[in-house]
Amino acid sequence: MTNSKKIRLLRLGQSVGVLIGLLVLAVILSILTPLFLTIDNLLNVALQSATYILVATGMTFVVVTGGIDLSVGSIAALAGVVMALAMKAGVNPGISVFLGLIVGIVCGLLNGLLVAKANLPPFIVTLATMSVIRGLALILTGGIPIYGFPAAFRWLGTGRVGVIPVAALISLLIAALGGLIFKKTRIGHYATAIGDNEEATRLCGINVSKYKALVYVISGLTAAMAAVIITGRLNTAEPLAGYMIEMDAVAAVVMGGTSLAGGKGSILGTTLGALLMGVMRNGLNLMSVQSNYQQLAMGAIILIAVLLDKIRGKSRA
Amino acid sequence: MSDYILEAVEISKSFPGVQALDGACLRIRTGEVHALLGENGAGKSTLIKILFGVYQGDSGKLIVKDREFGAMMPKLAYELGMAMIPQERTLVGHMTVGENLVLGREPRGRWGALDRNAIFRMADDCLQKYEIDLDSRVTANSLGAGAQQLVELVRALMCNARVIFMDEPTSGLTEGETQILFGIIERLKKQGVAIVYITHRLEEVFRLTDRVTVLRDGKTVANLNTSETTSAELVQLMAGKAVSEEKACSVPPGEEVLLRVTGLNRGSKVKDISLTVRKGEIVGLAGLLGSGRSELLKCIFGSDQIDSGKIEVRGKEYLIRSPKNAIAAGIGFLPENRRREGLCLKMTATDNIVLAIPEKVFQYGVTNKKRRTKIAGNSARDVDFSPNYMDVECGTLSGGNQQKALLARWLSRNSDVLMLDEPTNGIDVNTKSEIHNLIRQLAAKGKGILIVSSDFPELLGLCHHIIVLRDGRITMDISNSELTESELLGYAAGQHMGA
């Protein structure tokens, strides 16, 4: 085998690992419960995974620069609340969704400017904005959920095209688009280069702070997209929506083979990682594991997945 | 008890696709200075990592102080009295010399509190014992490269090290510092400490060492007494074939001025610098460490901001505020530290090469593998970069190949002026002359080249013109043909001021 072929296989191997994990988990679940391998349930998994996929797609851009965005859950909540308030005020659902996405972009821009221009550590910046943005969502609603939206809006969260949930279609479409942007455009290439070696990237004449800021805008935007689906599905905008979703997103990104140190990543891996998260939650639900135990099990499975990946990585080095 | 304090016998180690070591042997006697030579990629680093337990060998055994080990562990190596002085400094910058020396083994006073006086007493005792003139109460950051290295050496000695590995210890040291280091090595030798000396500088091998081990392609190809060999023989052993003599640049430069710098100033490091680089001309920047050479290049490239001065490329003045401006003006830059400032180590050579040329790689905002491969492939061919390595992660390439990838980056942009900072630092003899030939070829094709090097023979062999810097100022600006190495060294050290 030629050298370059071998390398291509190794690189694919990162996504193959999570794919194998996904298949193994699926086989185990279909043995443990007859309910798992039914069309209805699989479609349900796709629906449930949609928000993970959306948030994790944006998160991949951030993580590959060596950053992290802890504020995605709060952004989703605020975007959902703004959409809801707009619709309650009689604004057309389409324009309301647009406003929600703008909220995501603005929040992301705030994160990006603080990280790229003020040169603050991403962890601290987004930890702080996580709290600030959640606070805004609570203030705007007085802490009370808003519910009851036009059918056209709810369709985004609950509707189906044929048998396939609209939300699942949207998330896969965005992941595919994200994958193309990641692989084919400047932002994906430069985000990876920055995560690999920021100084070298700067010395290539690349405007590093511009791209470092942009990745947070992307992350904010995908978080707001997730908000559309969450709000539409529940027919409710909750100021506490998206709580802890940053953890699920980071877990999906890492299980998908993206390095938390930056410089390496793939949207395909992330999507598979997000599906893995969805399947895990679904499986635990099907086996009627109590929610307190679910929390524990999810954490343990993520740890095992990352440990396995580390061992795999070591044996390769 | 055998003569040998440390023996590595028949060590083999393979990585996917590479046989890094193939039955290599290294035997170190008590109290000797032993040179470990080999080109980049010969297996030196792998062998050392196995000796220190960072990697486990596939086969072979290690014998330390008559005890046999199948594999080493980092902690065990430390307990056996093995120490490594790496090329990069590892001191805690904001701590004092004394605190650095006792780090991890601090003497405790009452109730477990740190006893600062005892720390400095311990440190001073040790500095005195080895006759090293250093103040234990200054911070490590305030010391020069040479002094920092001595602190690392003393730290190893305080841990009762009996075998000390030194990796390119004189790179980055001034001549004076080098002499001090050599004096200390001689003294340690008398006290029975064995030194394994890893270097590319053959004159140091003959100056300092008792025996030599040469590695090539993971095998030990020679184990000689230094006094019974010659530098030509060592070069041949390392390279596996005879290396042709370097010849001076033959193609004369053109008339057109590609780069003109006038009255450049930045703080205390760059003072009133004016210079020109013509088409096809190789201009060398000589000077000692800290003379402002690298800073000057960074100012011209816009990586550091200038206080005042004018930069013209091809007769047109450019306001250079960032690398982006400099690149647009037609300047390319190979920084001193390839790994830290030059390359994205996890990315492939192809992606690294095309990183500075987005307008060709991205059409309508999108790129594809084919286009990148084509652009990178063309310039890689110009620098003899092997096509087999195009899809290899740059972190795994040898220093020479990394440097070629960086050269290819600027060729793909067709930059008029190339600024090279220490282009052959840490690169083996064979590849070094290859890089030299590349630089000559680029000049012959009409590039203007500005090169910083601490290797004076390199500058004398390459350059049409040499500029000597001292304390940020130009002290000599002279055509190469009028220079000898000792004169150059003299100017750099400031002996010929006003000459």
XYZ file of C-alpha atoms in Angstrom, chain B:
499
model
C 32.016 -4.017 37.097
C 32.263 -3.252 33.422
C 33.847 -0.151 31.910
C 30.499 0.969 30.694
C 28.063 2.980 32.763
C 25.381 2.763 30.103
C 24.905 0.282 27.286
C 22.130 0.083 24.762
C 22.399 -3.180 22.869
C 20.740 -4.105 19.589
C 17.831 -1.725 20.028
C 15.124 -1.899 17.366
C 11.988 0.160 17.107
C 9.527 0.543 14.302
C 6.696 2.970 13.766
C 3.995 2.414 11.166
C 5.830 2.564 7.870
C 9.220 3.417 9.365
C 11.962 1.290 10.883
C 13.308 4.025 13.153
C 15.949 1.848 14.822
C 17.382 -1.352 13.496
C 19.712 -2.950 16.022
C 21.368 0.273 17.164
C 24.040 0.123 19.870
C 25.411 2.830 22.119
C 28.025 2.190 24.830
C 29.022 4.971 27.207
C 32.066 4.715 29.497
C 32.276 6.345 32.878
C 33.745 9.833 32.644
C 33.894 10.177 28.890
C 32.474 12.698 26.495
C 30.784 10.709 23.781
C 29.513 12.256 20.574
C 26.305 10.848 19.121
C 26.148 11.786 15.463
C 23.717 11.162 12.675
C 21.677 13.017 10.150
C 18.123 14.029 10.952
C 16.039 10.890 10.788
C 18.988 8.614 11.560
C 17.290 7.561 14.798
C 19.088 9.631 17.427
C 15.952 11.024 19.028
C 14.215 7.652 18.998
C 17.206 5.979 20.617
C 17.328 8.607 23.352
C 13.601 8.364 23.948
C 13.993 4.618 24.432
C 16.938 5.124 26.777
C 14.805 7.452 28.878
C 11.720 5.257 28.739
C 9.598 7.645 26.692
C 9.207 4.900 24.099
C 9.581 1.182 24.591
C 11.892 -0.552 22.137
C 10.615 -3.523 20.102
C 13.712 -5.500 20.976
C 17.130 -5.096 22.561
C 18.309 -4.484 26.083
C 19.606 -1.655 28.217
C 22.367 -2.084 30.769
C 22.801 0.715 33.281
C 25.404 0.371 36.019
C 25.591 -3.413 35.418
C 21.839 -3.861 35.779
C 19.984 -5.144 32.784
C 16.630 -3.718 31.755
C 14.316 -4.861 28.977
C 12.643 -1.483 29.054
C 13.198 1.791 30.813
C 10.768 4.034 32.657
C 11.281 7.811 32.892
C 11.351 7.711 36.691
C 13.756 4.769 36.738
C 16.110 6.554 34.337
C 16.134 9.510 36.694
C 16.865 7.291 39.690
C 19.698 5.607 37.803
C 21.351 8.992 37.344
C 20.490 9.687 33.722
C 19.642 13.226 32.719
C 18.789 15.030 29.513
C 19.488 18.665 28.715
C 17.083 19.314 25.853
C 17.633 21.840 23.100
C 14.717 23.904 24.290
C 14.973 25.430 27.723
C 12.664 24.035 30.375
C 13.196 26.418 33.271
C 10.303 28.108 35.042
C 10.967 31.659 33.864
C 9.560 33.634 36.754
C 11.326 31.581 39.419
C 14.824 32.319 40.602
C 17.792 30.195 39.627
C 17.839 28.708 43.134
C 14.157 27.775 43.035
C 14.580 26.220 39.620
C 17.494 24.166 40.861
C 15.593 22.602 43.748
C 12.215 22.424 42.006
C 10.381 19.346 43.243
C 12.885 18.733 46.036
C 12.497 21.936 48.022
C 13.857 21.855 51.557
C 11.013 22.290 54.054
C 11.177 24.357 57.200
C 8.856 24.268 60.164
C 5.270 23.057 59.475
C 6.221 22.131 55.947
C 6.687 25.711 54.748
C 9.320 26.389 52.117
C 12.626 27.410 53.628
C 13.829 30.075 51.212
C 17.199 30.516 52.845
C 17.879 26.800 52.701
C 16.896 26.787 49.020
C 19.503 29.367 48.142
C 22.088 27.759 50.432
C 21.636 24.430 48.657
C 21.768 26.077 45.269
C 24.853 28.136 46.072
C 26.670 25.107 47.469
C 26.117 23.259 44.272
C 27.048 26.182 42.024
C 30.265 26.526 43.983
C 31.053 22.828 43.866
C 31.041 22.926 40.081
C 32.664 26.378 39.988
C 29.812 27.962 38.111
C 29.525 31.700 38.406
C 25.772 32.324 38.662
C 23.603 34.288 41.073
C 20.993 31.941 42.531
C 18.656 34.837 43.391
C 17.963 36.234 39.909
C 15.018 34.986 37.873
C 15.640 32.483 35.106
C 14.068 34.837 32.555
C 16.735 37.441 33.173
C 19.494 35.026 32.108
C 20.845 34.554 28.606
C 20.510 31.286 26.728
C 23.922 30.071 27.843
C 23.353 30.750 31.511
C 19.938 29.088 31.381
C 21.561 26.032 29.956
C 24.091 25.967 32.773
C 21.227 26.087 35.259
C 19.716 23.021 33.588
C 23.056 21.296 33.736
C 23.467 22.058 37.428
C 19.931 20.872 38.078
C 20.828 17.535 36.533
C 23.983 17.350 38.635
C 22.038 18.087 41.811
C 19.970 15.002 41.059
C 23.231 13.027 41.083
C 23.224 12.563 37.324
C 26.104 10.374 36.154
C 25.211 10.263 32.453
C 24.095 13.553 30.955
C 22.723 13.792 27.430
C 23.098 17.195 25.803
C 21.204 17.928 22.596
C 22.883 20.567 20.407
C 24.040 22.378 23.534
C 25.830 25.195 21.709
C 23.011 26.188 19.390
C 21.957 29.651 20.451
C 25.046 30.202 22.582
C 27.554 32.965 21.995
C 31.196 32.108 21.532
C 31.951 33.158 25.122
C 29.137 31.065 26.534
C 30.273 28.105 24.472
C 33.759 28.357 25.962
C 32.331 28.421 29.488
C 30.207 25.373 28.708
C 33.195 23.477 27.318
C 35.205 24.306 30.441
C 32.462 22.894 32.631
C 32.140 19.754 30.515
C 35.886 19.153 30.939
C 35.547 19.527 34.698
C 32.569 17.166 34.914
C 34.486 14.598 32.940
C 37.262 14.658 35.506
C 34.668 14.021 38.199
C 33.572 10.870 36.397
C 30.377 12.198 34.816
C 29.728 10.816 31.355
C 28.413 13.252 28.745
C 26.604 12.158 25.600
C 26.994 15.025 23.201
C 24.559 15.268 20.317
C 25.508 17.790 17.670
C 25.816 18.628 14.014
C 28.907 20.760 14.571
C 31.892 18.594 13.815
C 34.493 21.049 15.090
C 32.945 20.602 18.542
C 33.198 16.845 18.248
C 36.950 17.137 17.778
C 37.328 19.855 20.330
C 35.505 18.029 23.091
C 34.775 14.359 22.716
C 36.674 11.133 23.393
C 34.621 8.764 21.332
C 32.018 8.932 18.591
C 29.003 6.815 17.725
C 27.484 7.414 14.301
C 23.931 6.384 13.515
C 22.569 6.028 10.018
C 19.135 4.681 9.042
C 18.600 3.377 12.558
C 21.837 1.375 12.636
C 25.086 2.075 14.432
C 27.527 2.435 11.538
C 30.601 3.390 13.515
C 31.979 3.509 17.024
C 35.347 5.265 16.945
C 37.912 7.032 19.069
C 37.655 10.688 18.131
C 41.419 11.007 17.850
C 41.502 8.302 15.181
C 39.038 9.822 12.768
C 38.656 12.888 10.596
C 35.761 15.182 9.924
C 35.641 14.028 6.301
C 35.281 10.443 7.484
C 32.512 11.346 9.941
C 30.590 13.264 7.294
C 30.855 10.319 4.983
C 29.720 7.909 7.679
C 26.706 10.049 8.483
C 25.729 10.698 4.897
C 26.663 7.285 3.550
C 28.336 8.928 0.589
C 30.909 11.601 -0.033
C 29.582 15.157 0.171
C 30.883 17.600 -2.380
C 32.619 20.750 -1.209
C 30.526 23.874 -0.925
C 31.281 26.358 -3.617
C 30.734 30.049 -3.363
C 27.998 31.777 -5.291
C 28.992 32.139 -8.881
C 26.117 33.965 -10.547
C 26.554 37.726 -10.064
C 23.507 39.702 -8.907
C 21.479 41.955 -11.192
C 21.054 45.706 -11.020
C 17.397 46.068 -10.092
C 16.812 46.711 -6.405
C 14.104 44.368 -5.127
C 14.092 45.388 -1.485
C 15.186 48.737 -0.126
C 14.923 49.470 3.572
C 15.677 52.997 4.771
C 16.112 54.200 8.329
C 14.206 51.396 10.027
C 13.798 51.721 13.791
C 12.084 49.678 16.459
C 12.828 50.205 20.137
C 16.305 49.196 21.200
C 16.548 46.168 18.935
C 16.508 47.759 15.475
C 18.298 51.064 15.081
C 18.496 53.075 11.894
C 18.830 50.122 9.548
C 19.189 50.768 5.829
C 19.924 48.039 3.318
C 19.198 46.900 -0.212
C 18.741 43.495 -1.790
C 19.094 43.315 -5.559
C 17.625 40.926 -8.030
C 19.520 37.646 -7.796
C 21.482 38.814 -4.806
C 22.012 36.885 -1.587
C 22.590 39.225 1.319
C 23.704 37.781 4.632
C 22.902 39.236 8.021
C 25.615 38.265 10.470
C 25.901 39.091 14.117
C 25.833 37.471 17.486
C 22.754 36.264 19.262
C 20.722 39.283 20.377
C 22.238 41.621 17.775
C 18.781 42.293 16.338
C 18.933 40.175 13.161
C 15.704 38.239 13.679
C 13.963 41.367 14.954
C 14.937 43.184 11.761
C 13.392 40.484 9.583
C 10.224 40.522 11.678
C 9.974 44.305 11.258
C 10.342 44.078 7.492
C 7.713 41.335 7.413
C 5.256 43.384 9.479
C 5.146 40.795 12.221
C 6.573 43.438 14.562
C 5.543 47.083 14.151
C 8.225 49.597 13.222
C 8.606 52.968 14.953
C 9.896 54.664 11.812
C 11.462 53.877 8.480
C 10.598 53.128 4.879
C 10.268 49.791 3.060
C 10.268 49.637 -0.737
C 9.829 46.574 -2.920
C 10.684 46.890 -6.607
C 10.915 50.649 -6.170
C 7.441 51.031 -4.724
C 6.964 52.080 -1.120
C 4.703 49.890 1.002
C 3.173 50.615 4.362
C 3.722 47.280 6.077
C 1.623 46.846 9.202
C 1.054 43.083 9.111
C 2.450 39.977 7.416
C -0.474 40.290 5.023
C 0.877 43.638 3.739
C 4.405 42.258 3.404
C 3.208 39.202 1.513
C 1.154 41.380 -0.823
C 4.286 43.460 -1.443
C 6.079 40.288 -2.530
C 8.049 39.321 0.559
C 8.263 35.768 1.899
C 9.611 34.817 5.324
C 10.989 31.590 6.790
C 11.029 32.100 10.546
C 13.819 30.876 12.786
C 11.673 28.290 14.525
C 10.122 26.139 11.814
C 7.958 24.138 14.168
C 6.671 26.974 16.303
C 6.246 29.746 13.748
C 6.465 28.159 10.354
C 4.365 25.071 9.959
C 1.001 23.752 10.972
C 2.368 20.441 12.182
C -0.824 18.386 12.000
C -1.583 19.528 8.470
C -0.161 17.943 5.348
C 2.711 19.414 3.382
C 0.282 20.275 0.602
C -1.965 22.254 2.904
C 0.988 24.002 4.482
C 2.409 25.017 1.142
C -0.825 26.552 -0.118
C -1.642 28.298 3.155
C -0.258 31.648 2.019
C -1.890 31.706 -1.390
C -5.658 31.763 -0.807
C -6.539 33.691 -3.955
C -5.352 30.813 -6.128
C -6.531 27.995 -3.888
C -10.043 29.298 -3.324
C -12.026 30.101 -6.444
C -15.432 31.634 -5.728
C -14.660 30.868 -2.105
C -14.282 27.124 -2.500
C -11.305 24.862 -2.933
C -10.753 21.270 -3.809
C -8.043 18.755 -3.189
C -7.087 18.597 -6.850
C -6.365 22.288 -7.169
C -4.378 22.363 -3.929
C -2.375 19.320 -4.963
C -1.558 20.916 -8.310
C -0.428 24.270 -6.909
C 1.579 22.697 -4.087
C 3.021 20.047 -6.386
C 4.428 22.620 -8.787
C 6.365 24.547 -6.191
C 7.341 21.387 -4.311
C 9.045 20.200 -7.498
C 11.017 23.441 -7.643
C 12.548 22.723 -4.235
C 13.030 18.951 -4.753
C 10.451 18.134 -2.125
C 9.619 14.450 -2.513
C 6.102 13.906 -3.940
C 5.728 10.966 -1.532
C 5.611 13.352 1.380
C 2.935 15.672 0.020
C 0.159 14.072 2.074
C 2.269 13.506 5.167
C 1.682 15.519 8.329
C 4.420 18.141 8.543
C 5.191 17.355 12.170
C 6.637 14.004 11.123
C 8.912 15.399 8.386
C 12.630 15.910 8.901
C 13.936 19.422 9.439
C 15.223 19.623 5.890
C 11.931 18.621 4.359
C 10.081 21.029 6.625
C 12.325 23.810 5.390
C 11.725 22.806 1.768
C 7.974 22.866 2.353
C 8.291 26.387 3.713
C 10.385 27.478 0.733
C 7.769 25.945 -1.557
C 5.120 28.023 0.210
C 6.727 31.279 -0.883
C 7.610 29.992 -4.339
C 3.949 29.202 -4.921
C 3.283 32.873 -4.200
C 6.137 33.849 -6.459
C 7.484 36.223 -3.807
C 10.277 38.502 -5.066
C 12.139 38.725 -1.805
C 12.766 35.763 0.491
C 13.900 36.327 4.043
C 15.381 33.239 5.686
C 16.111 33.137 9.410
C 18.644 30.418 10.274
C 17.520 28.239 7.353
C 19.820 25.320 8.158
C 19.637 25.332 11.951
C 19.428 21.737 13.196
C 19.600 20.325 9.679
C 22.027 17.530 8.833
C 25.103 18.032 6.700
C 23.764 16.448 3.552
C 20.454 18.266 3.508
C 22.236 21.457 4.461
C 24.202 21.569 1.245
C 21.017 20.717 -0.618
C 19.286 23.735 0.967
C 22.312 25.871 0.092
C 22.065 24.822 -3.527
C 18.361 25.615 -3.509
C 19.053 29.092 -2.182
C 21.642 29.647 -4.917
C 19.220 28.420 -7.567
C 16.492 30.729 -6.306
C 18.880 33.657 -6.491
C 19.943 32.644 -9.982
C 16.264 32.696 -10.959
C 16.091 36.336 -9.886
C 14.862 36.212 -6.290
C 16.386 38.600 -3.789
C 17.437 36.752 -0.674
C 18.087 38.102 2.799
C 19.497 35.440 5.075
C 20.235 35.445 8.789
C 22.689 32.834 10.000
C 24.913 32.178 12.977
C 26.889 29.780 10.833
C 29.607 32.036 9.431
C 31.030 29.543 6.925
C 27.478 29.256 5.585
C 27.203 33.006 5.026
C 30.655 33.168 3.467
C 29.813 30.276 1.178
C 26.473 31.665 0.062
C 26.321 35.426 0.091
C 27.291 38.150 -2.356
C 27.145 40.703 0.347
C 27.297 40.524 4.128
C 25.907 42.979 6.653
C 27.039 42.706 10.246
C 24.707 43.802 13.020
C 25.669 44.593 16.558
C 23.248 45.845 19.222
C 20.659 46.583 16.559
C 22.961 48.690 14.361
C 24.802 47.929 11.145
C 28.506 47.887 11.937
C 29.754 46.544 8.609
C 28.329 46.325 5.117
C 30.759 44.608 2.846
C 31.086 42.524 -0.282
C 31.739 38.901 0.570
C 34.821 38.551 -1.605
C 36.713 40.830 0.760
C 35.949 38.777 3.869
C 37.428 35.905 5.815
C 35.712 33.980 8.572
C 37.856 35.363 11.360
C 37.291 38.912 10.128
C 33.552 38.310 10.081
C 33.624 36.934 13.593
C 35.682 39.929 14.636
C 33.169 42.425 13.225
C 30.293 40.614 14.862
C 32.018 40.565 18.219
C 32.938 44.229 17.852
C 36.707 43.874 17.749
C 37.124 45.845 14.550
C 34.998 48.803 15.455
C 35.895 51.768 13.305
C 37.916 49.627 10.952
